[in-house]
Short mmCIF file of C-alpha atoms and ligand atoms in Angstrom, two decimals:
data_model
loop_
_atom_site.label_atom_id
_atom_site.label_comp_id
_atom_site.label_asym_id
_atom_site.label_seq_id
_atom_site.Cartn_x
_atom_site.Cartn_y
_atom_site.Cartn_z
CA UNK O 1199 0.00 0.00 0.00
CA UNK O 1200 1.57 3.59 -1.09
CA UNK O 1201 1.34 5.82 1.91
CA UNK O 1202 2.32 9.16 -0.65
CA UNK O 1203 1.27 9.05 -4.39
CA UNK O 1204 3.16 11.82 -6.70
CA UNK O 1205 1.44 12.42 -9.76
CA UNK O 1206 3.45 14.83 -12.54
CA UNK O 1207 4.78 16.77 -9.40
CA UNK O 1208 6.17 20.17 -10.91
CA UNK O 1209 7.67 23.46 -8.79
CA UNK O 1210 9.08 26.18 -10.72
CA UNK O 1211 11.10 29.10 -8.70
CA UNK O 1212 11.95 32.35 -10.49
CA UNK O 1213 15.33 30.57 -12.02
CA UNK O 1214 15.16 27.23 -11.36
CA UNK O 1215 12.85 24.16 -11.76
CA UNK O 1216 13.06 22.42 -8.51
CA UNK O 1217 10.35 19.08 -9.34
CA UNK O 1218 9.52 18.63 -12.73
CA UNK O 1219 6.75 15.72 -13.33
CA UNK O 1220 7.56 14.15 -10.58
CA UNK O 1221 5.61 10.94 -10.62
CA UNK O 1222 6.03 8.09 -7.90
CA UNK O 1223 4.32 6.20 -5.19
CA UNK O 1224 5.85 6.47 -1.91
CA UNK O 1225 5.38 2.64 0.08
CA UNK O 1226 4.82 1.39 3.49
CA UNK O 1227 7.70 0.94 5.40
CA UNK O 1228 11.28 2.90 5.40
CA UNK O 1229 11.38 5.06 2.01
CA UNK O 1230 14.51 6.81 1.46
CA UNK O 1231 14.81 9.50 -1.10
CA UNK O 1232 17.84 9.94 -2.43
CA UNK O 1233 19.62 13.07 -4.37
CA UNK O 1234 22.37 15.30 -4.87
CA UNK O 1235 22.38 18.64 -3.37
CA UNK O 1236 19.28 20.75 -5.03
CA UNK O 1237 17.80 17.65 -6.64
CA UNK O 1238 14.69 18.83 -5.03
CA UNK O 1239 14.34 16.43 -2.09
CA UNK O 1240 13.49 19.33 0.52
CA UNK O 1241 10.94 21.13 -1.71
CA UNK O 1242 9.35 17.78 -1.93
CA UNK O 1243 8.88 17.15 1.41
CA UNK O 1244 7.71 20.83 2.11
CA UNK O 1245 5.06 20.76 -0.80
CA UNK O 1246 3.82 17.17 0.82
CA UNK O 1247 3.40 18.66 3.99
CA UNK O 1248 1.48 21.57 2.34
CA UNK O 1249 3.92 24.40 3.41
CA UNK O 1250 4.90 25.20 -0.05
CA UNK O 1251 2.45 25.27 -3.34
CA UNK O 1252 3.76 23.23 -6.19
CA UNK O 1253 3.27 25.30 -9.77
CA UNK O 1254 1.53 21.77 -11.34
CA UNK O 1255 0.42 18.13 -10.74
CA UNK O 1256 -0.99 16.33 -7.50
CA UNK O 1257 -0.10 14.60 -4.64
CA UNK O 1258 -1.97 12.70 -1.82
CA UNK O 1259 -0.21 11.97 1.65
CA UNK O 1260 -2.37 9.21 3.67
CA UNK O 1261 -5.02 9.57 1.21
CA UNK O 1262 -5.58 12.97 1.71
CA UNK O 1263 -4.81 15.61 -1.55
CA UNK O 1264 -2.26 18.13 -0.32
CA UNK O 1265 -4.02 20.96 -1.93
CA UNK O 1266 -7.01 20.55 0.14
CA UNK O 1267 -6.10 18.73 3.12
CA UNK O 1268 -3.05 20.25 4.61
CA UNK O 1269 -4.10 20.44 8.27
CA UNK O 1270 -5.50 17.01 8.23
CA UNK O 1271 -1.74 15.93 6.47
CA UNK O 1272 0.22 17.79 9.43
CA UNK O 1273 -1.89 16.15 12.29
CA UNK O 1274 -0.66 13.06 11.16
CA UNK O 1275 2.65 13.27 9.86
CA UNK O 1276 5.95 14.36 11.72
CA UNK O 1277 8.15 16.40 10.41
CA UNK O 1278 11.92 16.59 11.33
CA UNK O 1279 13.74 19.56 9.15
CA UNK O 1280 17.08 19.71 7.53
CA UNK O 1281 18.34 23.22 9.06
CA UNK O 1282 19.26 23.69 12.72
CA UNK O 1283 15.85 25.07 14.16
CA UNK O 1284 16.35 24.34 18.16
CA UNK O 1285 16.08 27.21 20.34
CA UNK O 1286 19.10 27.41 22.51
CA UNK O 1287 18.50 28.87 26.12
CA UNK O 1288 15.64 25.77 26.18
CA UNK O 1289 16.37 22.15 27.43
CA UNK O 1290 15.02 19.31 25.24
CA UNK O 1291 12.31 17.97 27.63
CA UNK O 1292 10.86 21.97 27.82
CA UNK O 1293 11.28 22.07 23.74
CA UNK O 1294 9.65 18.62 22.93
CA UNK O 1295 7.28 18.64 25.81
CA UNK O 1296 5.77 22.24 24.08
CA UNK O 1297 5.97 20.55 20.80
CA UNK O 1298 3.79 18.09 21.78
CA UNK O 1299 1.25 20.73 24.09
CA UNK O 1300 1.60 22.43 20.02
CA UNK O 1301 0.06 19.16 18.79
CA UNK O 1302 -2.69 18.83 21.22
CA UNK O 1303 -1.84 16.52 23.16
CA UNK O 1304 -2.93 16.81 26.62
CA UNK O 1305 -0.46 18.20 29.63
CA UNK O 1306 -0.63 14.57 30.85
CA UNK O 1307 -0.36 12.58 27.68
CA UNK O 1308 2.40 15.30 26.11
CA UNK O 1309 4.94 14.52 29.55
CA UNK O 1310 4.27 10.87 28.64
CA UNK O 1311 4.72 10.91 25.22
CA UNK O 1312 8.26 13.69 25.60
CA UNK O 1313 9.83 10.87 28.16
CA UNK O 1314 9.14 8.28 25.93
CA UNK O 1315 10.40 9.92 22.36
CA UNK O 1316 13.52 11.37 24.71
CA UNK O 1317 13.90 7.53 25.74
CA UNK O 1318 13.62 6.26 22.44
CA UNK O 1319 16.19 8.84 21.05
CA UNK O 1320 19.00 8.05 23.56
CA UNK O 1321 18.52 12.00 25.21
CA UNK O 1322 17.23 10.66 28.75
CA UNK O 1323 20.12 11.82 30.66
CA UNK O 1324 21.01 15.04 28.80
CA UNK O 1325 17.47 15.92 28.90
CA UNK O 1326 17.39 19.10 31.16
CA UNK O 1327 20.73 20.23 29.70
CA UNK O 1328 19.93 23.97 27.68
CA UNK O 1329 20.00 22.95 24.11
CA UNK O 1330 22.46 25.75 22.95
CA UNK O 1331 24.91 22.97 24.57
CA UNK O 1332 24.30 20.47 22.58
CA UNK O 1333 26.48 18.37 20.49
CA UNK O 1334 25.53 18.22 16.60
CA UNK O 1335 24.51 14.52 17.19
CA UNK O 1336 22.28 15.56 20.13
CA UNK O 1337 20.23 17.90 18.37
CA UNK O 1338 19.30 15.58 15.73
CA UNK O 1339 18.56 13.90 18.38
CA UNK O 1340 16.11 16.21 19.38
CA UNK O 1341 14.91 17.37 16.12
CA UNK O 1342 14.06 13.38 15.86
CA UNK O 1343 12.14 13.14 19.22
CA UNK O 1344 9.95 16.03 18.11
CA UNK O 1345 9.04 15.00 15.08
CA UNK O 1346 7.73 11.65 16.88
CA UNK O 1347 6.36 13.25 19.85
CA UNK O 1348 2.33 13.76 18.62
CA UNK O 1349 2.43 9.89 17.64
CA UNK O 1350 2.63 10.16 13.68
CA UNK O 1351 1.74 7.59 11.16
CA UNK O 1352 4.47 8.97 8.82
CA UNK O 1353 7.35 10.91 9.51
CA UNK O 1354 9.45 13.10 7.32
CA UNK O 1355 12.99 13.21 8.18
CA UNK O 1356 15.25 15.53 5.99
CA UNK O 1357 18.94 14.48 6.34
CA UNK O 1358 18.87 13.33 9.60
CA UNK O 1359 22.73 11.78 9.04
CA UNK O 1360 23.87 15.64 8.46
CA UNK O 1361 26.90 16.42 10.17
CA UNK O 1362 27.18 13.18 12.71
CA UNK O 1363 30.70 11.23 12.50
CA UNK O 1364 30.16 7.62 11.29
CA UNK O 1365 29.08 6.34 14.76
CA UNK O 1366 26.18 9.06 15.14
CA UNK O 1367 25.07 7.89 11.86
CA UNK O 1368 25.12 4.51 12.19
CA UNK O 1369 23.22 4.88 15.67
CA UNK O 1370 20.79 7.46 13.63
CA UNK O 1371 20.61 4.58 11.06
CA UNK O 1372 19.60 2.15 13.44
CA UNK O 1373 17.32 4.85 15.32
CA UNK O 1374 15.21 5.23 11.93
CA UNK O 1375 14.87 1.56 11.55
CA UNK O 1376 13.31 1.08 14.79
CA UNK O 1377 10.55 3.97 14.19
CA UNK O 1378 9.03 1.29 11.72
CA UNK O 1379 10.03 -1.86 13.49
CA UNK O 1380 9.08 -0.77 16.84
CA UNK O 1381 6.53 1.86 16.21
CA UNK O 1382 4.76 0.84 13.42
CA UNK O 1383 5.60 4.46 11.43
CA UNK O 1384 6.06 4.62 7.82
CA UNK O 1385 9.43 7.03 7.12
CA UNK O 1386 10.84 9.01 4.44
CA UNK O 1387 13.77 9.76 4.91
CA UNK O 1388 16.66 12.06 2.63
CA UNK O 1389 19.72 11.70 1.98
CA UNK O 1390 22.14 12.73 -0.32
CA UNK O 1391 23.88 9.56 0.35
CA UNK O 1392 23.09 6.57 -1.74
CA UNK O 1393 24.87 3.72 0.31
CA UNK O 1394 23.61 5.09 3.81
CA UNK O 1395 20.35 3.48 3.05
CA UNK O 1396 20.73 0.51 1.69
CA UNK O 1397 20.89 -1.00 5.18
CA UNK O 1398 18.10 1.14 6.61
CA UNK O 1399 15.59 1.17 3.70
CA UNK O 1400 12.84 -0.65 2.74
CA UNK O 1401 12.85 1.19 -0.59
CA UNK O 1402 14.60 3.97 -2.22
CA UNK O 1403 13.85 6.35 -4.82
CA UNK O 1404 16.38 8.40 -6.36
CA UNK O 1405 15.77 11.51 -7.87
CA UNK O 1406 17.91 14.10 -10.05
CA UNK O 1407 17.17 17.47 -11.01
CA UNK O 1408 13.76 17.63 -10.02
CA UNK O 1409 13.36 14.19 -11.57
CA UNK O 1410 12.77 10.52 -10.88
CA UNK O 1411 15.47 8.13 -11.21
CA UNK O 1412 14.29 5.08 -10.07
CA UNK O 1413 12.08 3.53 -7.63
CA UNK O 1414 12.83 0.12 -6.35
CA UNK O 1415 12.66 -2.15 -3.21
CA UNK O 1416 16.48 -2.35 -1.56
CA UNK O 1417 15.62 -6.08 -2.06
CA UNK O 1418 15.13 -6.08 -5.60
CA UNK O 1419 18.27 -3.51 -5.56
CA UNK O 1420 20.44 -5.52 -3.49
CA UNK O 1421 19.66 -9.03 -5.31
CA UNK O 1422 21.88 -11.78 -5.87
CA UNK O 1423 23.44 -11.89 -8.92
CA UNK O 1424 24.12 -14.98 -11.24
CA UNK O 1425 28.10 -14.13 -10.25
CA UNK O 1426 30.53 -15.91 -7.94
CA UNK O 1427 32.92 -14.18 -6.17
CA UNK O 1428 35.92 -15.79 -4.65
CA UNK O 1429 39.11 -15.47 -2.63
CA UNK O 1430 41.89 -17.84 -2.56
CA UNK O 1431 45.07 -18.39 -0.34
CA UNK O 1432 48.08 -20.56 -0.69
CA UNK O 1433 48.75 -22.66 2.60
CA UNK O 1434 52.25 -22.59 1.75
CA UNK O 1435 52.41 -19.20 1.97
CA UNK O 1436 52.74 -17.88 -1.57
CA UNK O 1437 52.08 -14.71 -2.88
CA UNK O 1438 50.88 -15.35 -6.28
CA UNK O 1439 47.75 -17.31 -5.09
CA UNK O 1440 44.97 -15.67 -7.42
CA UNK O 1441 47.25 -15.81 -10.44
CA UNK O 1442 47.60 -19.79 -10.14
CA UNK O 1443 43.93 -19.82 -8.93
CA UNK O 1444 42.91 -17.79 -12.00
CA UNK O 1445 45.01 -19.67 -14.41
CA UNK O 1446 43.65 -23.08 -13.06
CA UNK O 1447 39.95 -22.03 -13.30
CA UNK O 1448 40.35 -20.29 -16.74
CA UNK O 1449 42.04 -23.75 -18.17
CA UNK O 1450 39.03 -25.64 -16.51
CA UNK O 1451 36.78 -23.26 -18.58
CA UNK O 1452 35.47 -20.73 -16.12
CA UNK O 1453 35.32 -17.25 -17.37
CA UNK O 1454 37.18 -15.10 -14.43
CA UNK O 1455 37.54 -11.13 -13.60
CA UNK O 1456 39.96 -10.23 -11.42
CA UNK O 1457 40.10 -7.39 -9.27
CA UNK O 1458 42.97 -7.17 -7.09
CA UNK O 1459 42.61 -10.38 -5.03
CA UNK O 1460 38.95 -11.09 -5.52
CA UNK O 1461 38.17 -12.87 -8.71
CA UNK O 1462 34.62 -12.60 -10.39
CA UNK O 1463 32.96 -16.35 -11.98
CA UNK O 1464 29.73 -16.04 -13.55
CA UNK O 1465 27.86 -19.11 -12.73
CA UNK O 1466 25.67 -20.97 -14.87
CA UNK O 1467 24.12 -23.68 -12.12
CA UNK O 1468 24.80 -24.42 -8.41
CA UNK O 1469 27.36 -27.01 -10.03
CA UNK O 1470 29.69 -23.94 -10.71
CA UNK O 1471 30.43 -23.95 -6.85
CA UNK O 1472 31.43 -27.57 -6.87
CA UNK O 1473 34.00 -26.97 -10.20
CA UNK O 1474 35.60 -23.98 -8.42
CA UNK O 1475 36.17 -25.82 -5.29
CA UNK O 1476 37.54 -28.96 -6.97
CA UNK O 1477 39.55 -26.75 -9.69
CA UNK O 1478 41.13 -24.41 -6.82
CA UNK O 1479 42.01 -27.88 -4.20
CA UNK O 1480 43.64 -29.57 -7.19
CA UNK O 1481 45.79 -26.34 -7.52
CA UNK O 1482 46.73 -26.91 -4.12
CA UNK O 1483 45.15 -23.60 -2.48
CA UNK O 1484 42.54 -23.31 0.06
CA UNK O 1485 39.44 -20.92 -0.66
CA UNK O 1486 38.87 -18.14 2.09
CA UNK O 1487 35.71 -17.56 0.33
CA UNK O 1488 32.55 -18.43 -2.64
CA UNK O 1489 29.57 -16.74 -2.48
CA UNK O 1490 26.97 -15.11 -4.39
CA UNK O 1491 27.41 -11.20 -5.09
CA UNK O 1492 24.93 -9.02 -4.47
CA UNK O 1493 24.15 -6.03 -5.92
CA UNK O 1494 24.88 -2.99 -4.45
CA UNK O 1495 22.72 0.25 -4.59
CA UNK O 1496 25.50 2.62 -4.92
CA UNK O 1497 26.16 0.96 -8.41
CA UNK O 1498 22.99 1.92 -9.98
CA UNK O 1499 24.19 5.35 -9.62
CA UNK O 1500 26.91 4.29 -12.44
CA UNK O 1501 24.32 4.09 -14.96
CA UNK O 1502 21.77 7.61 -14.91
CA UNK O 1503 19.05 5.65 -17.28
CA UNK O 1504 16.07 7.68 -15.87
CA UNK O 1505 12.73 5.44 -14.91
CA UNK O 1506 11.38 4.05 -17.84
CA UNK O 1507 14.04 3.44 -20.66
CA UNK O 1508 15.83 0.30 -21.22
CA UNK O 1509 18.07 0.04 -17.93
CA UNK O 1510 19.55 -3.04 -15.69
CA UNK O 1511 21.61 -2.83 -12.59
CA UNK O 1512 25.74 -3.10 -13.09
CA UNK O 1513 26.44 -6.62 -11.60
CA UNK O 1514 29.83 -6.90 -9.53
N1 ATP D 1817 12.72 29.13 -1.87
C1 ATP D 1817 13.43 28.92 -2.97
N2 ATP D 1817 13.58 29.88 -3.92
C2 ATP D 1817 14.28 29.66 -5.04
N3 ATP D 1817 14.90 28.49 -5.34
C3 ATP D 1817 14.79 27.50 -4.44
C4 ATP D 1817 14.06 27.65 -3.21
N4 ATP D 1817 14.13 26.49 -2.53
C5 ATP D 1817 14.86 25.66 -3.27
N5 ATP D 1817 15.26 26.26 -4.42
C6 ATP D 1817 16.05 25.61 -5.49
O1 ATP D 1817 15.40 24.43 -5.87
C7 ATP D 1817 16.33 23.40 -6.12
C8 ATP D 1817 16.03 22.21 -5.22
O2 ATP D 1817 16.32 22.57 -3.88
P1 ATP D 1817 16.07 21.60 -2.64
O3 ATP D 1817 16.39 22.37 -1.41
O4 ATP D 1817 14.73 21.00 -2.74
O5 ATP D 1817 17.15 20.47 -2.91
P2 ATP D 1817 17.65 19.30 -1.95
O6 ATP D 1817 17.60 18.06 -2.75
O7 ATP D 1817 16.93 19.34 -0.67
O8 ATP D 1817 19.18 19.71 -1.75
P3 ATP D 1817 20.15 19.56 -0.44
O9 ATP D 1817 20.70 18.16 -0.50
O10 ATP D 1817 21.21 20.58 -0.70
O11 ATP D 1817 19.33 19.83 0.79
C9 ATP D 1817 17.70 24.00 -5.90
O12 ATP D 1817 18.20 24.40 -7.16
C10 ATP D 1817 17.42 25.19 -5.02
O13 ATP D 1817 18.37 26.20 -5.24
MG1 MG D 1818 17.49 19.57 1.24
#
């Protein structure tokens, strides 16, 4: 079930054409939108949440048409923005605690509700600290917990990964996950990072220029491919391992790419395993590894085929 639909999505600005046709259904689940900087993620997310007027096309959020329904949209969706927007001299717990009193939630149900999105976002123990404080990884932090405060169905998070070191982002990775997993929320979530959401993502869809790139399901994305990869040592200790392991397999009849020490065997059946294995022992190595490749995201950005024309993922 789509939780967003995007039909011919345009927005024009004075000089530049932020969305142009923009046509895609958003899923249940983690969504990440990907794009370089000014592909038009942000204006996206502000003309879904009806704070900014697209020049053409439609869009529905939770089955209700942004052009008519923009209160209704807000009540139910959380939004957590890409620019620093924290007052300073306030303390988290005040700052989400009135962001939920905002929403309408009672004083007794908001307390609840700040304690448990403060929980949830690791902030417990800072929680009465003044904001102005704060590290950069704390105030996404924050900027998460208010977004989830009022209880959302869907949440909007733009760049939430900006500016953390790879730990923050991996713990901001995992955070996101566990909105849907634990919570139930859908998410879309930006990022101008292709790779960052593989692991987090239930589905990406890149865009360009105001454009769609593709729209898949990380699954389909991340596949197996109909390639072997393999790694090879020499219990004797010599260094020229994957040259007699190549040689060996190529005078069996295996096809092999090389790269560096990893070699590449396209396989036609699951008796390919058993011919590398018994071509590489009777060359006297060991194997460290076989397995199936996968496809990785980042290497769809190789190829810029937009949605529609002829296109196929790069295999390893
Ligand atoms: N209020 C505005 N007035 C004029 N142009 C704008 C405005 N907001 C955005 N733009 C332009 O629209 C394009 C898309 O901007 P947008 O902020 O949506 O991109 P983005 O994908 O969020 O980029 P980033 O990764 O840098 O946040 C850019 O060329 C930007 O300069
Ligand atoms: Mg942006």
């Amino acid at each position: 079930m789509s939780t967003i639909t995007i039909e011919a999505l345009t927005k024009r600005y004075s000089r530049v054409t932020a969305l142009d046709q923009l046509t895609v259904d958003v899923p249940e689940g983690v969504c990440g939108l990907v794009g370089a900087n000014g592909a038009g993620k942000s204006t996206l997310i502000k003309i879904l949440l009806g704070l900014s007027t697209p020049t053409a096309g439609r869009a529905s959020v939770l089955g209700y048409d942004i052009a008519s329904h923009g209160p209704e949209i807000r009540q139910l969706v959380g939004y957590m923005p890409e620019h620093d927007c924290l007052p300073p001299d306030v303390s988290a717990a005040e700052f989400v605690m009135h962001m939920a009193r905002i929403s309408g939630l009672p004083t007794g149900a908001a307390r609840e509700r700040t304690a448990d999105t403060l929980r949830h976002v690791g902030l417990m123990e800072e929680r009465y600290r003044r904001m102005g404080g704060y590290s950069t990884g704390m105030k996404q932090r924050v900027k998460l917990a208010q977004a989830l405060v009022h209880d959302p169905k869907l949440v909007f998070l733009d760049e939430p990964t900006n500016g953390l070191d790879p730990v923050g982002r991996d713990e901001m990775l995992d955070l996101i996950r566990r909105i849907h997993t634990k919570f139930g929320i859908s998410v879309l979530v930006t990022s101008h990072l292709l790779g960052e959401l593989e692991r987090t993502s239930d589905h990406v869809i890149i865009i360009d220029g105001g454009r769609l790139l593709k729209s898949r399901s990380t699954g389909e994305l991340t596949s197996q491919t109909h390639t072997l990869i393999l790694e090879v040592l020499d219990p004797a200790g010599g260094a020229d391992a994957a040259d007699r392991a190549q040689a060996s397999l190529e005078a069996s009849g295996l096809g092999v790419r090389r790269a560096g020490e990893l070699m590449y065997v396209p396989a036609t059946d699951e008796s390919t395993f058993d011919s590398i294995r018994d071509t590489v022992a009777h060359a006297g190595l060991g194997l460290v590894r076989l397995q199936r490749d996968r496809h990785h995201i980042a290497e769809i950005f190789a190829e810029n085929t937009p949605e529609g024309s002829q296109d196929h993922v790069v295999t390893g």
